[in-house]
Every structure is written in C-alpha cells, then in structure tokens.
XYZ file of C-alpha atoms in Angstrom:
509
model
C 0.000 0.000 0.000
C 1.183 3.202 -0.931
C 2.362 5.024 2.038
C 1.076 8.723 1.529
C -2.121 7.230 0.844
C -2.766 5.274 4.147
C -2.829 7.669 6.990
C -6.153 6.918 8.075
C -6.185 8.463 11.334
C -9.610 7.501 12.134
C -8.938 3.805 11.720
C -6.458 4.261 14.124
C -8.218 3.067 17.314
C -10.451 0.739 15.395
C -13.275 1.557 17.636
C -11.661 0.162 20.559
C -9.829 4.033 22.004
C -11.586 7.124 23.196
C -11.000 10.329 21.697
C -9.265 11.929 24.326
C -6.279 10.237 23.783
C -6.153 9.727 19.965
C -3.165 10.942 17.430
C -3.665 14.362 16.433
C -5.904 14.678 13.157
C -3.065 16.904 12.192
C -1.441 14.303 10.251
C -4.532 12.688 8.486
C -2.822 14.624 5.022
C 0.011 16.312 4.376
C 2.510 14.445 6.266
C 4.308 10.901 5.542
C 5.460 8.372 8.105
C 9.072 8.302 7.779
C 12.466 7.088 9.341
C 13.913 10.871 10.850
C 17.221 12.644 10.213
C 18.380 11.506 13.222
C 18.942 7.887 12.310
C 22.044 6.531 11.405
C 23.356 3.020 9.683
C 23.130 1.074 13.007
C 20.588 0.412 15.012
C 18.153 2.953 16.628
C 15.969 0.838 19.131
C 14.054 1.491 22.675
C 12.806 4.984 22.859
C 11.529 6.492 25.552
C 10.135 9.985 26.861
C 12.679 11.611 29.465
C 13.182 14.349 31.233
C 13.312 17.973 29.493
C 10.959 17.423 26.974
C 13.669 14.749 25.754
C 13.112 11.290 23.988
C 15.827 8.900 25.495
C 16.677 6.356 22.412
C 19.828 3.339 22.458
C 22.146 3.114 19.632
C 25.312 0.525 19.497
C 25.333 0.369 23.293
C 25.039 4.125 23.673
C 22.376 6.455 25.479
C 21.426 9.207 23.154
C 18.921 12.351 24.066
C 17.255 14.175 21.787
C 15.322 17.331 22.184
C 11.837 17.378 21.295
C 10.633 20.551 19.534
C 7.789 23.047 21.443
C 5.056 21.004 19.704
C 6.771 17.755 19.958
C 6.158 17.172 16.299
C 9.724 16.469 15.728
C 12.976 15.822 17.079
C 16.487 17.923 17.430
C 19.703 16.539 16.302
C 20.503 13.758 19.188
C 23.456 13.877 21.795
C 25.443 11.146 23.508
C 24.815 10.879 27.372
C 28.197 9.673 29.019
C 26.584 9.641 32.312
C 23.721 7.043 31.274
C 25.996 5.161 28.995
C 28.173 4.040 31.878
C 24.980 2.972 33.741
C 24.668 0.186 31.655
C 21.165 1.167 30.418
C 20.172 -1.384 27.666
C 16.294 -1.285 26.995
C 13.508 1.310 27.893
C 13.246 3.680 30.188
C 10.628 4.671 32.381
C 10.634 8.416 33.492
C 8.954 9.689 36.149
C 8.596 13.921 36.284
C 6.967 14.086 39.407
C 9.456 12.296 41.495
C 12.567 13.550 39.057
C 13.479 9.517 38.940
C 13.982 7.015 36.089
C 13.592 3.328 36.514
C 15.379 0.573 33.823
C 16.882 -2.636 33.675
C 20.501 -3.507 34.640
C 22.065 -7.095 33.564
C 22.906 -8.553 36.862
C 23.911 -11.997 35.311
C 22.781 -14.715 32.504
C 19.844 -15.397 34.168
C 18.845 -12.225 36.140
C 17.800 -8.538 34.446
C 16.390 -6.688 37.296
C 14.546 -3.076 37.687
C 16.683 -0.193 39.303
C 15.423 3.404 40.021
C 17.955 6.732 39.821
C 17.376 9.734 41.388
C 17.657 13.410 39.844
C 19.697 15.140 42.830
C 22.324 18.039 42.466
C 22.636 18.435 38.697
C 23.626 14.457 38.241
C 21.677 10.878 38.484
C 22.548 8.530 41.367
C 23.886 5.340 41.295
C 21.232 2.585 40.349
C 19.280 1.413 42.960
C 17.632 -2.409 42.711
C 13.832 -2.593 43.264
C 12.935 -4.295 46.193
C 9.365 -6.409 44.785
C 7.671 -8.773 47.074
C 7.916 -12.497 46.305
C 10.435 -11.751 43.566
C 13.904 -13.889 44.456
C 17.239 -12.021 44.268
C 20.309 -12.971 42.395
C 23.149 -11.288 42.120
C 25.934 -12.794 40.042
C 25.880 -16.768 40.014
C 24.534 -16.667 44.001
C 20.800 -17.000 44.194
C 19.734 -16.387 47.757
C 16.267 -15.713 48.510
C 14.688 -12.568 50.319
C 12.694 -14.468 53.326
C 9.847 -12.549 54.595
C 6.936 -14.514 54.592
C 5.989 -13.972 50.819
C 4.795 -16.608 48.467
C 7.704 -16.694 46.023
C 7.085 -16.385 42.034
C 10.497 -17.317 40.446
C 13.147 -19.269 42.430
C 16.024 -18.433 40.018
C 15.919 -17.034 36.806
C 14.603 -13.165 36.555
C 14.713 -11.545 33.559
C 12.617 -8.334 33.673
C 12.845 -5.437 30.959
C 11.685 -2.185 29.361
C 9.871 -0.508 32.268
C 7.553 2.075 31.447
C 5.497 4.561 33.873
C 1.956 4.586 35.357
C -0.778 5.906 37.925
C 1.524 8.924 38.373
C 4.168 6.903 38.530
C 2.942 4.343 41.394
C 2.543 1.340 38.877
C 5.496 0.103 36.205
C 4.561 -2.143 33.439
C 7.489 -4.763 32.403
C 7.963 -7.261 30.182
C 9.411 -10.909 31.166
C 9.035 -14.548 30.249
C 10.632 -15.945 33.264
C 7.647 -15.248 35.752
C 5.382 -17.789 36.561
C 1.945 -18.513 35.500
C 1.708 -16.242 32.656
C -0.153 -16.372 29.025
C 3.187 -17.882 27.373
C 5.982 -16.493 25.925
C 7.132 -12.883 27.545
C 4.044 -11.036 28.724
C 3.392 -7.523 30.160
C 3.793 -7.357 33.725
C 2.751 -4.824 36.610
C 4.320 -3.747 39.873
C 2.657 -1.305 42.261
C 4.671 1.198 44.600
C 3.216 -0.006 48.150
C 5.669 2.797 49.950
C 9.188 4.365 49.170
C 10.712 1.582 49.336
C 9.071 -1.599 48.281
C 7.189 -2.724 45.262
C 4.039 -4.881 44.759
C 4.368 -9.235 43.670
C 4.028 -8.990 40.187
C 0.949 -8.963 38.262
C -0.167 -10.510 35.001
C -1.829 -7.479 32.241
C -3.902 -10.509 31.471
C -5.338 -12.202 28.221
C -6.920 -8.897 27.025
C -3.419 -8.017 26.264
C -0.756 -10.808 26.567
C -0.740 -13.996 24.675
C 0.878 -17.494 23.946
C 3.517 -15.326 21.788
C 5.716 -13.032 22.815
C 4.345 -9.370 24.207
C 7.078 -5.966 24.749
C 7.283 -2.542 24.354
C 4.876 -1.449 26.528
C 3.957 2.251 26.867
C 0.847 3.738 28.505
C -0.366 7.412 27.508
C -2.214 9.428 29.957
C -3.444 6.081 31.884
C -5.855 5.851 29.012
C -3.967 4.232 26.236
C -1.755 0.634 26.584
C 0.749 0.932 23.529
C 2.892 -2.413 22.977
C 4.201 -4.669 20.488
C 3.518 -9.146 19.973
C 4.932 -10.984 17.622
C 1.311 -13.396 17.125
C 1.450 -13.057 13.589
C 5.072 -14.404 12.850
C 6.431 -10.481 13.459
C 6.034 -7.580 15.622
C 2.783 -5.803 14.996
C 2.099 -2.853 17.208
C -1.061 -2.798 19.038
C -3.496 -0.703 21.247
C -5.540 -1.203 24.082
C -7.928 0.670 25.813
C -8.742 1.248 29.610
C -11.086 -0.673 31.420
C -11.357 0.092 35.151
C -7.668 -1.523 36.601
C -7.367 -3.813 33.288
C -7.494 -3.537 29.541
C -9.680 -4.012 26.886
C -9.014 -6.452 24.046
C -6.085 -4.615 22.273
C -6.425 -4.257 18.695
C -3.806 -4.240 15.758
C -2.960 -0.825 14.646
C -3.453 0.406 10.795
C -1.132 1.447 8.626
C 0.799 3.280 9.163
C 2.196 2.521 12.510
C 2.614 -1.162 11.515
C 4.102 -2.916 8.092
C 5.503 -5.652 7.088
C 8.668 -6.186 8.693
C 8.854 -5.499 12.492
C 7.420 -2.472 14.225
C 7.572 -2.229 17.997
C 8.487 0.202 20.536
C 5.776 2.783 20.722
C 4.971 6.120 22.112
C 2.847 9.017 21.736
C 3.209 12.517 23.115
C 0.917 15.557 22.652
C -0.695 14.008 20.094
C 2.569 12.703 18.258
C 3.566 9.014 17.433
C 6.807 7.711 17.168
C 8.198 4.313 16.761
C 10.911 1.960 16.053
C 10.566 -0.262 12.754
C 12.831 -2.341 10.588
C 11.103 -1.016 7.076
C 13.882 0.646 6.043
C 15.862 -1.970 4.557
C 19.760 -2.176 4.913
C 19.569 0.657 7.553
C 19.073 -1.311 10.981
C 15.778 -0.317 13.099
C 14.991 3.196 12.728
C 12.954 5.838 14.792
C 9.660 6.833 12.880
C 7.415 9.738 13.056
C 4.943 11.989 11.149
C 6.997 14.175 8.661
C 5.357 16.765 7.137
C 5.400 16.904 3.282
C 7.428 20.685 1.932
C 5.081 22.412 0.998
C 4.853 23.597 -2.966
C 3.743 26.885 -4.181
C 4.305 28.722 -7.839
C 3.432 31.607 -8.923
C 2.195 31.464 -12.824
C 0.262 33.438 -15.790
C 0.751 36.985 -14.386
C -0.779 39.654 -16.567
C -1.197 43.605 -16.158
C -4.136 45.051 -16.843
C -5.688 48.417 -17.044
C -8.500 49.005 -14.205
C -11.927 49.755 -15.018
C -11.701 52.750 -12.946
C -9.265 55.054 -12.433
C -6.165 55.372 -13.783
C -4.574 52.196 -12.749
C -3.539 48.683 -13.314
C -4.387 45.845 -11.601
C -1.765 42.529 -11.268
C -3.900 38.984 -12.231
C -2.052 35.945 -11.749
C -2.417 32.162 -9.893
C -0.725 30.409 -7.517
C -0.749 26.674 -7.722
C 0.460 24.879 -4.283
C 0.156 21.647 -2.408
C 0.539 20.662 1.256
C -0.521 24.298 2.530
C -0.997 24.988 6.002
C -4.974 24.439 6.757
C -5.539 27.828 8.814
C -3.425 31.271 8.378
C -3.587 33.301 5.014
C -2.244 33.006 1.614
C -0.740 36.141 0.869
C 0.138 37.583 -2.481
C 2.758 41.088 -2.967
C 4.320 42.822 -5.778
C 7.587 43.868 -5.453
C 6.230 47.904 -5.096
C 4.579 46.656 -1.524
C 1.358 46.563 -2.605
C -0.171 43.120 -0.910
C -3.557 41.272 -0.657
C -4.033 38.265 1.818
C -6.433 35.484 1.481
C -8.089 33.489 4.125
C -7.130 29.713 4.357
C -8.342 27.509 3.284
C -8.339 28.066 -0.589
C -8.260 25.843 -3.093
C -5.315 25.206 -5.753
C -4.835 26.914 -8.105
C -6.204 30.137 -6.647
C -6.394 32.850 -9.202
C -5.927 36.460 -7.827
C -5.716 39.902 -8.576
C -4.127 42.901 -6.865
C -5.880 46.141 -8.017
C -5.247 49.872 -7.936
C -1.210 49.817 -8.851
C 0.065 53.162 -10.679
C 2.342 51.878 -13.082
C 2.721 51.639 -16.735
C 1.986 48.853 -18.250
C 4.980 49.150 -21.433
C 7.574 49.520 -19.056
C 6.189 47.421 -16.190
C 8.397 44.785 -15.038
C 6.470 43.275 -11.917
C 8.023 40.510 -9.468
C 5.220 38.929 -7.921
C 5.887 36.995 -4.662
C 3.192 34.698 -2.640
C 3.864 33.073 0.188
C 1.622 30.875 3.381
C 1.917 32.851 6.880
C 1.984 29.840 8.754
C 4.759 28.486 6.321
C 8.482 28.995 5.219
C 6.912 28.260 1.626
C 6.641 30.968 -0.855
C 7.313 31.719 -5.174
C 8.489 34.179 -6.698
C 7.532 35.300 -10.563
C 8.000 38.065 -12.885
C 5.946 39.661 -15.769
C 8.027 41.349 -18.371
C 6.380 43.406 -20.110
C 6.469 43.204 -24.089
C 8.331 45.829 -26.176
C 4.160 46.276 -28.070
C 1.767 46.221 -26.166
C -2.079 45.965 -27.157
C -3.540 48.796 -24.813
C -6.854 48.627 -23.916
C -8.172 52.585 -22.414
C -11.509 52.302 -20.288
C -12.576 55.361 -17.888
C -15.720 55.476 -16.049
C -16.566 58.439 -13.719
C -19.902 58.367 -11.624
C -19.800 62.164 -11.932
C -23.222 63.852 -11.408
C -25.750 64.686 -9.386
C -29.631 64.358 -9.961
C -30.583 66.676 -12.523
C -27.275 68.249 -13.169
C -24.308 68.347 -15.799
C -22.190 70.032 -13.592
C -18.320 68.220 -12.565
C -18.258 67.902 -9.105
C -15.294 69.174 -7.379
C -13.603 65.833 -6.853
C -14.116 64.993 -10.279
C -12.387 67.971 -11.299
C -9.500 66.834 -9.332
C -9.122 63.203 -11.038
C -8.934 64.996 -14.365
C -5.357 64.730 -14.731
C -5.015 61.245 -13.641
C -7.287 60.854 -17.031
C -5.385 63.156 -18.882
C -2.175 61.352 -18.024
C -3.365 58.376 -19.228
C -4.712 59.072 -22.426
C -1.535 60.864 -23.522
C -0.391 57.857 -23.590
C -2.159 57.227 -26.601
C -1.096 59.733 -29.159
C -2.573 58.532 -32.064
C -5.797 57.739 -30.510
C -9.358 59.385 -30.517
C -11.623 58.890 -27.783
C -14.975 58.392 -26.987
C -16.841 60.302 -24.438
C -20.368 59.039 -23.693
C -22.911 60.358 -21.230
C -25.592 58.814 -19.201
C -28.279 59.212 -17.148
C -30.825 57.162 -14.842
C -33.700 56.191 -15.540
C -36.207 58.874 -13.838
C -37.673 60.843 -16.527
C -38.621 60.420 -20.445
C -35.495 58.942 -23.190
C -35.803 62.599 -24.999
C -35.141 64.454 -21.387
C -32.379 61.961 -20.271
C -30.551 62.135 -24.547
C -30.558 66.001 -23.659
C -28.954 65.580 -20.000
C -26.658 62.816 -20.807
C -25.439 64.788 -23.932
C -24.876 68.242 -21.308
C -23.274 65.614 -19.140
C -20.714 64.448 -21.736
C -19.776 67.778 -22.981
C -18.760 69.141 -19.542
C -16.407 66.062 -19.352
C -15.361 66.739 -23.259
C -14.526 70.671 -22.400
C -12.482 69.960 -18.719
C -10.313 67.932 -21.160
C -9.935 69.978 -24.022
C -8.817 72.594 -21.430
C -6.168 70.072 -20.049
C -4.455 69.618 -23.241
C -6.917 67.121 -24.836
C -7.523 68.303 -28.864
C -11.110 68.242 -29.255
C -10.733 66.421 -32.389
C -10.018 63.478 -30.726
C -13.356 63.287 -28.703
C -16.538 62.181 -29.685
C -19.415 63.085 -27.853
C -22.628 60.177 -27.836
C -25.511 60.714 -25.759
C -26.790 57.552 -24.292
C -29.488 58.752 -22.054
C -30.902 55.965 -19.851
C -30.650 53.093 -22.017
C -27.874 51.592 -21.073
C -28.017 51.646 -17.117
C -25.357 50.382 -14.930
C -27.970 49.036 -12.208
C -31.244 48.555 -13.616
C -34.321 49.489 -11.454
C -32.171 51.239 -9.144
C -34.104 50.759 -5.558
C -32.061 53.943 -3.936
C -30.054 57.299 -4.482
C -26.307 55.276 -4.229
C -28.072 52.802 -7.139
C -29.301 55.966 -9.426
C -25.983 57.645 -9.212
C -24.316 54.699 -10.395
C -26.321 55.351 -13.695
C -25.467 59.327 -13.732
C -22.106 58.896 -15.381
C -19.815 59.542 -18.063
C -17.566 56.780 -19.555
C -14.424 57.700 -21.807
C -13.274 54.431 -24.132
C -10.468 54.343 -27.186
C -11.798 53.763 -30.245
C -8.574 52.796 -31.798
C -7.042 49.897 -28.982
C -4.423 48.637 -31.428
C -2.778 51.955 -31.218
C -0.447 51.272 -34.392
C-alpha cells in the first residue's frame, strides 16, 4: 500500500480508544510516516520519553537524548549521554517527572535482568538502585539467595525483567518478562505497584486482554488511558493498542497502517498528540525511529498579466498560484515587489487565481516581481511579468460624476482629471470616446438632452487640459444603457449618472 495514501487516522483506534487520547488529526494529510534525520546506519531501538521534553533512544550500546521541539512534532539533532551510557542502560526507560526519577533494567547476570530506580539530585543521576518487589527472588551474580519474609515466592532463580515504562503517576510500572510464573506464554506484560518508598508490589499478570501465547514488549501507557505495545502473534512484531477498562485492559487491537508494516514495528509512544516508533522497514539501515513528517510544501506563482482598471487610472496585477501541502488555517498572501499586498483566508483551493488592483504603473515599461507566500509556512514563489516591447492597450474610464438633474463636474471629479489626462496621452494617435448617461427617472428625450450636457462638460475639462477636441466624440446615451437597472435607492441611481471615456482605436499602431 502506498504510504502517503494510508494515513487513516480515524482507523487508528479501530473503535476500541476514546478520543481523548487519539493521534492528532493533524497528520490525516500532508505528512508521511518516515524514518527521521536523526537515524544513522546502526541500530536505533528502545525509545523512551525523558526528562526535558527529551526522547531517550539506544544506539550501538550508547544512550542518546534528543530534544523534542515546542510542539513535539519532531525531534532535534541527538546527543550522547556519558553519564547514562556508563549505567549500563540497555532497553527502555521509564521516566517519572513528578518524582525527578527514572527506573530501567541492569544485567545482573545470565539469568537475572532486574529493575533499578535513579534519582535526579544536584545536577547528576545517582547510582542505580535495585527494586525491592515482594515475592520476587534475588540474584546477584551466580549466588541465588532468597529474600525471606513470609511472601509466596514467584520465580526461584531465573529473573529476567525489561523495558519498564510509567503509570498511575508513577505508582505502577509495566514490564515485560518470560521468566515469571503462571503467565499467558511467551514474555508477557507485567505490573508492579509502589506499596511505599521503598518496596514494590508481587508482580501482576496485564492478562489475556493483552498478553498472549507469543511473545508481548514494548509497553507504553499514555495518559493512563492508552496501553501501547508490540507481539509478535502473527510471525512479526505488529504494534497494538488497548484501551482502559477500570484496573485492566480491553481487548487490544492491531494498529493500521501506518504505525505497523511488514517487517517489524515495535516500541511505541505518543506525546501531545505525536507518534513515534521503532521499525525495521527501512531496509539495509538497521531499526529506525519513525514519526509523522510533514510533506514541503509547494507553491508557484504562474500566468501573471497587467491590466488596465476599469476605474481610475490604474492597473491591476492577475495571476495564480498553484500549491500543495498548505498549512490548513493562516492566510495566503500575495505582494508585488512595489509593496502593494492582498491576503487570502485559508483555506483556498489550488490553483487560486488572484488579482491585486489599484497599482500606478505603466503597463509598457512594467516589469512586476510577484511573490506569494503561506503565513503559517516557510513556503513561498516568486515570478516576474516582463512586459512586451508592443503592447495591445486597452483605455476604459468610467466616472460616476453627477448629481440628480445636473451636468455640472463635481469638485472631486475635477480633481481626477489629470489622472485621465495622463493616461490618455499615452495614446497619441488615438481618438476617444466620451459618452454620457443618465438614470432612468424621466422620459429617453429628457435623459438624450442631459446625458449629452453631461458628456460635454467632461469633453470641455479635457480639451482645457491639453486634450484636442478632435479626438473626442461626444454620444448621448441617455438611460438606455443603465449600470444598475431598477435602481431601488439614491447610491443605485448615481451609479447610472455617469460619463464613460473608451479608445476607439485599442491597437494603437
């Protein structure tokens, strides 16, 4: 199955977890599940959260930290610790921020792992301390001596307990051994409870809702909610979930692509929302650590034109930006290189067409770098419109001028008359046309008479701005062509009270 095509983030809990501890729905699209930076040739394997927002992972015998980001979507470049490397540390760690301790498993001998704690005191960890748990036999090199204090005793000899992790605010660690008696088969998931500072609960089985005749690891519980661990039932590890139910489990399910493949996958945890795991699906490269990686995001800027505005004297930048993996919230924004800027709420679609109006440029001359860019992204494009050496000019002026009744300019009218003058100087060889209108109160013989006063006051401001009156030609329109027809108020019927000037001659040759 195709990878980027099978994060199905509402499969993941099968209808077996609750909401409130589910994977974010941040990484149902846009991201793939993918062996990080971090990894190297060799083998990445037991990861575990630690202290200062740190995830503790084992490599070649080593104990390396790596810093989590803020959002704990991703991982900083990981550093050796000397001090836990000489501790002997070799599976998962159990952290526990309350208490500032850690608890792991320390090879005693060939037939005795056993839990230790460390404490966080002055700046450095202290030396390893063995768990005392009731009924659980002692052996410390090749002497087995028994602790005798009335318990019923589970394993005489052999005790091989590993990868820890933290519960119940740190009063309960889960385990993982095959050498305690009377469980499902194979290694199982264990349980210890802190019964005071110094002395641990007898073991107890996670039971059948969880372990099996195979072999069951990895454990890692989120929140008290969640029970994340890994069985080998089908022939591999699959990773698998189970969900709270009172002081046990319900049946745990297999989870969905992606979390599990088909090679081994083990070694789970999630935090804030964020998965991460160990898995052997990189080929030739060892066990890796896996996580959500989101896709780069893609963005180009294409098929920018200049146009003249339908009003005023400006021109207005069209253009469309084509992207993929955008951020879902934030804006789209789009700038020419002048400043001028528009910003578009997310989400859009692709390709999103735009246009940034009211620029005072000239189109012959114009060369225009476009830039647009997400807010919530380091993602943007960058294109430019060069203008051609002949351009076909279009000239289109429309000024709602008048007032009911009247052929008068009004003053501000007056004072856009040489931002119209300008601009049809730039036409030298052209002649114009200047047609008048009116609304649509009164009979078409009134409204030919006003419309044609209307257009002649706009003809005789230019001719006294440098315009040659043979290059206008009045038309009287009168209310037959309205702008908004049945106008309902006063804004409506002065939108039909205007005066539009147009080139006759576009291809200006």
């Amino acid at each position: 199955m195709n990878m980027r095509k099978s994060i199905m983030m509402l499969m993941l809990l099968a209808g077996v977890a609750s909401a409130q501890a589910a994977i974010s729905e941040k990484y149902s699209e846009g991201y793939d599940f993918e062996s990080l930076p971090l990894n190297t040739e060799t083998n990445e394997s037991n990861i575990s959260l630690f202290a200062d927002n740190q995830l503790l992972f084992l490599n070649d015998g080593k104990v390396y930290l790596s810093q989590f980001t803020e959002q704990q979507d991703s991982l900083l470049a990981p550093e050796e610790n000397s001090a836990l490397t000489k501790m002997g540390i070799k599976g998962n760690v159990a952290y526990d921020a309350a208490a500032g301790k850690m608890y792991f498993s320390l090879v005693e001998s060939e037939d005795c792992e056993w839990l230790y704690e460390s404490t966080y005191k002055n700046g450095k960890w202290t030396s390893p301390k063995r768990l005392e748990i009731e009924g659980m036999g002692k052996v410390r090199g090749n002497n087995a001596f028994m602790a005798n204090a009335g318990w019923s005793y589970i394993s005489t000899v052999k005790n091989i307990m590993q990868n820890p992790a933290i519960a119940k605010n740190g009063k309960r660690l889960y385990f993982t051994s095959a050498t305690i008696e009377n469980g499902q088969g194979g290694s199982d998931l264990w349980y210890i409870d802190q019964k005071d500072e110094n002395l641990w609960s007898a073991p107890v089985n996670a039971g059948e809702s969880v372990n099996s005749a195979a072999d069951e690891d990895y454990a890692f519980v989120e929140k008290d909610e969640m029970l994340y661990f890994s069985s080998n039932k089908e022939g591999i590890r699959h990773l698998y979930i189970a969900e709270v139910a009172g002081d046990a489990w319900h049946t745990a399910q297999k989870l969905e692509t992606p979390y599990n493949s088909e090679v081994n996958d083990y070694s789970m945890l999630v935090t804030n929302g964020t998965p991460y795991l160990v898995s052997d699906r990189k080929v030739g490269n060892g066990s890796d650590i896996f996580a959500f990686v989101k896709r780069p995001c893609q963005i180009k800027v294409s098929d920018i034109e200049v146009t003249p505005e339908f009003t005023g004297g400006g021109y207005a930048i069209t253009g469309k930006v084509t992207f993929a993996n955008a951020p879902k919230t934030g804006v789209l924004s789009v700038k020419d290189d002048t400043g001028v800027a528009k910003t578009f709420e997310l989400p859009v679609e692709s390709p999103f067409s735009f246009e940034i109006d009211n620029l005072d440029c000239d189109k012959d001359t114009v060369t225009r770098a476009v830039m647009a860019w997400f807010s919530e992204d380091n993602c943007e494009s960058k294109a430019t419109y060069l203008a051609p050496a002949q351009v076909k000019r279009d000239f289109y002026w429309v000024y709602f001028l008048f007032e009911f009744d009247k052929s008068e300019l009004l003053p501000q009218s007056k004072a856009d008359m040489d931002r119209l003058v300008r601009e049809m100087q730039k036409f030298p060889e052209a002649r114009f046309e200047v047609s008048g209108y009116a609304d649509e109160r009164g009979s078409n013989e009134y409204n030919d008479k006003l419309s044609e006063r209307r257009a002649i006051a706009v003809k005789n401001a230019l001719i006294e701005k440098g315009i040659s009156a043979d290059k206008l030609k009045i038309v009287a329109r009168g209310k037959r062509a309205l702008q908004i027809k049945e106008a309902q108020n006063e804004d409506q019927h002065a939108q039909n009270r205007r005066v539009e000037v147009r080139i006759i001659n576009p291809e200006n040759k």
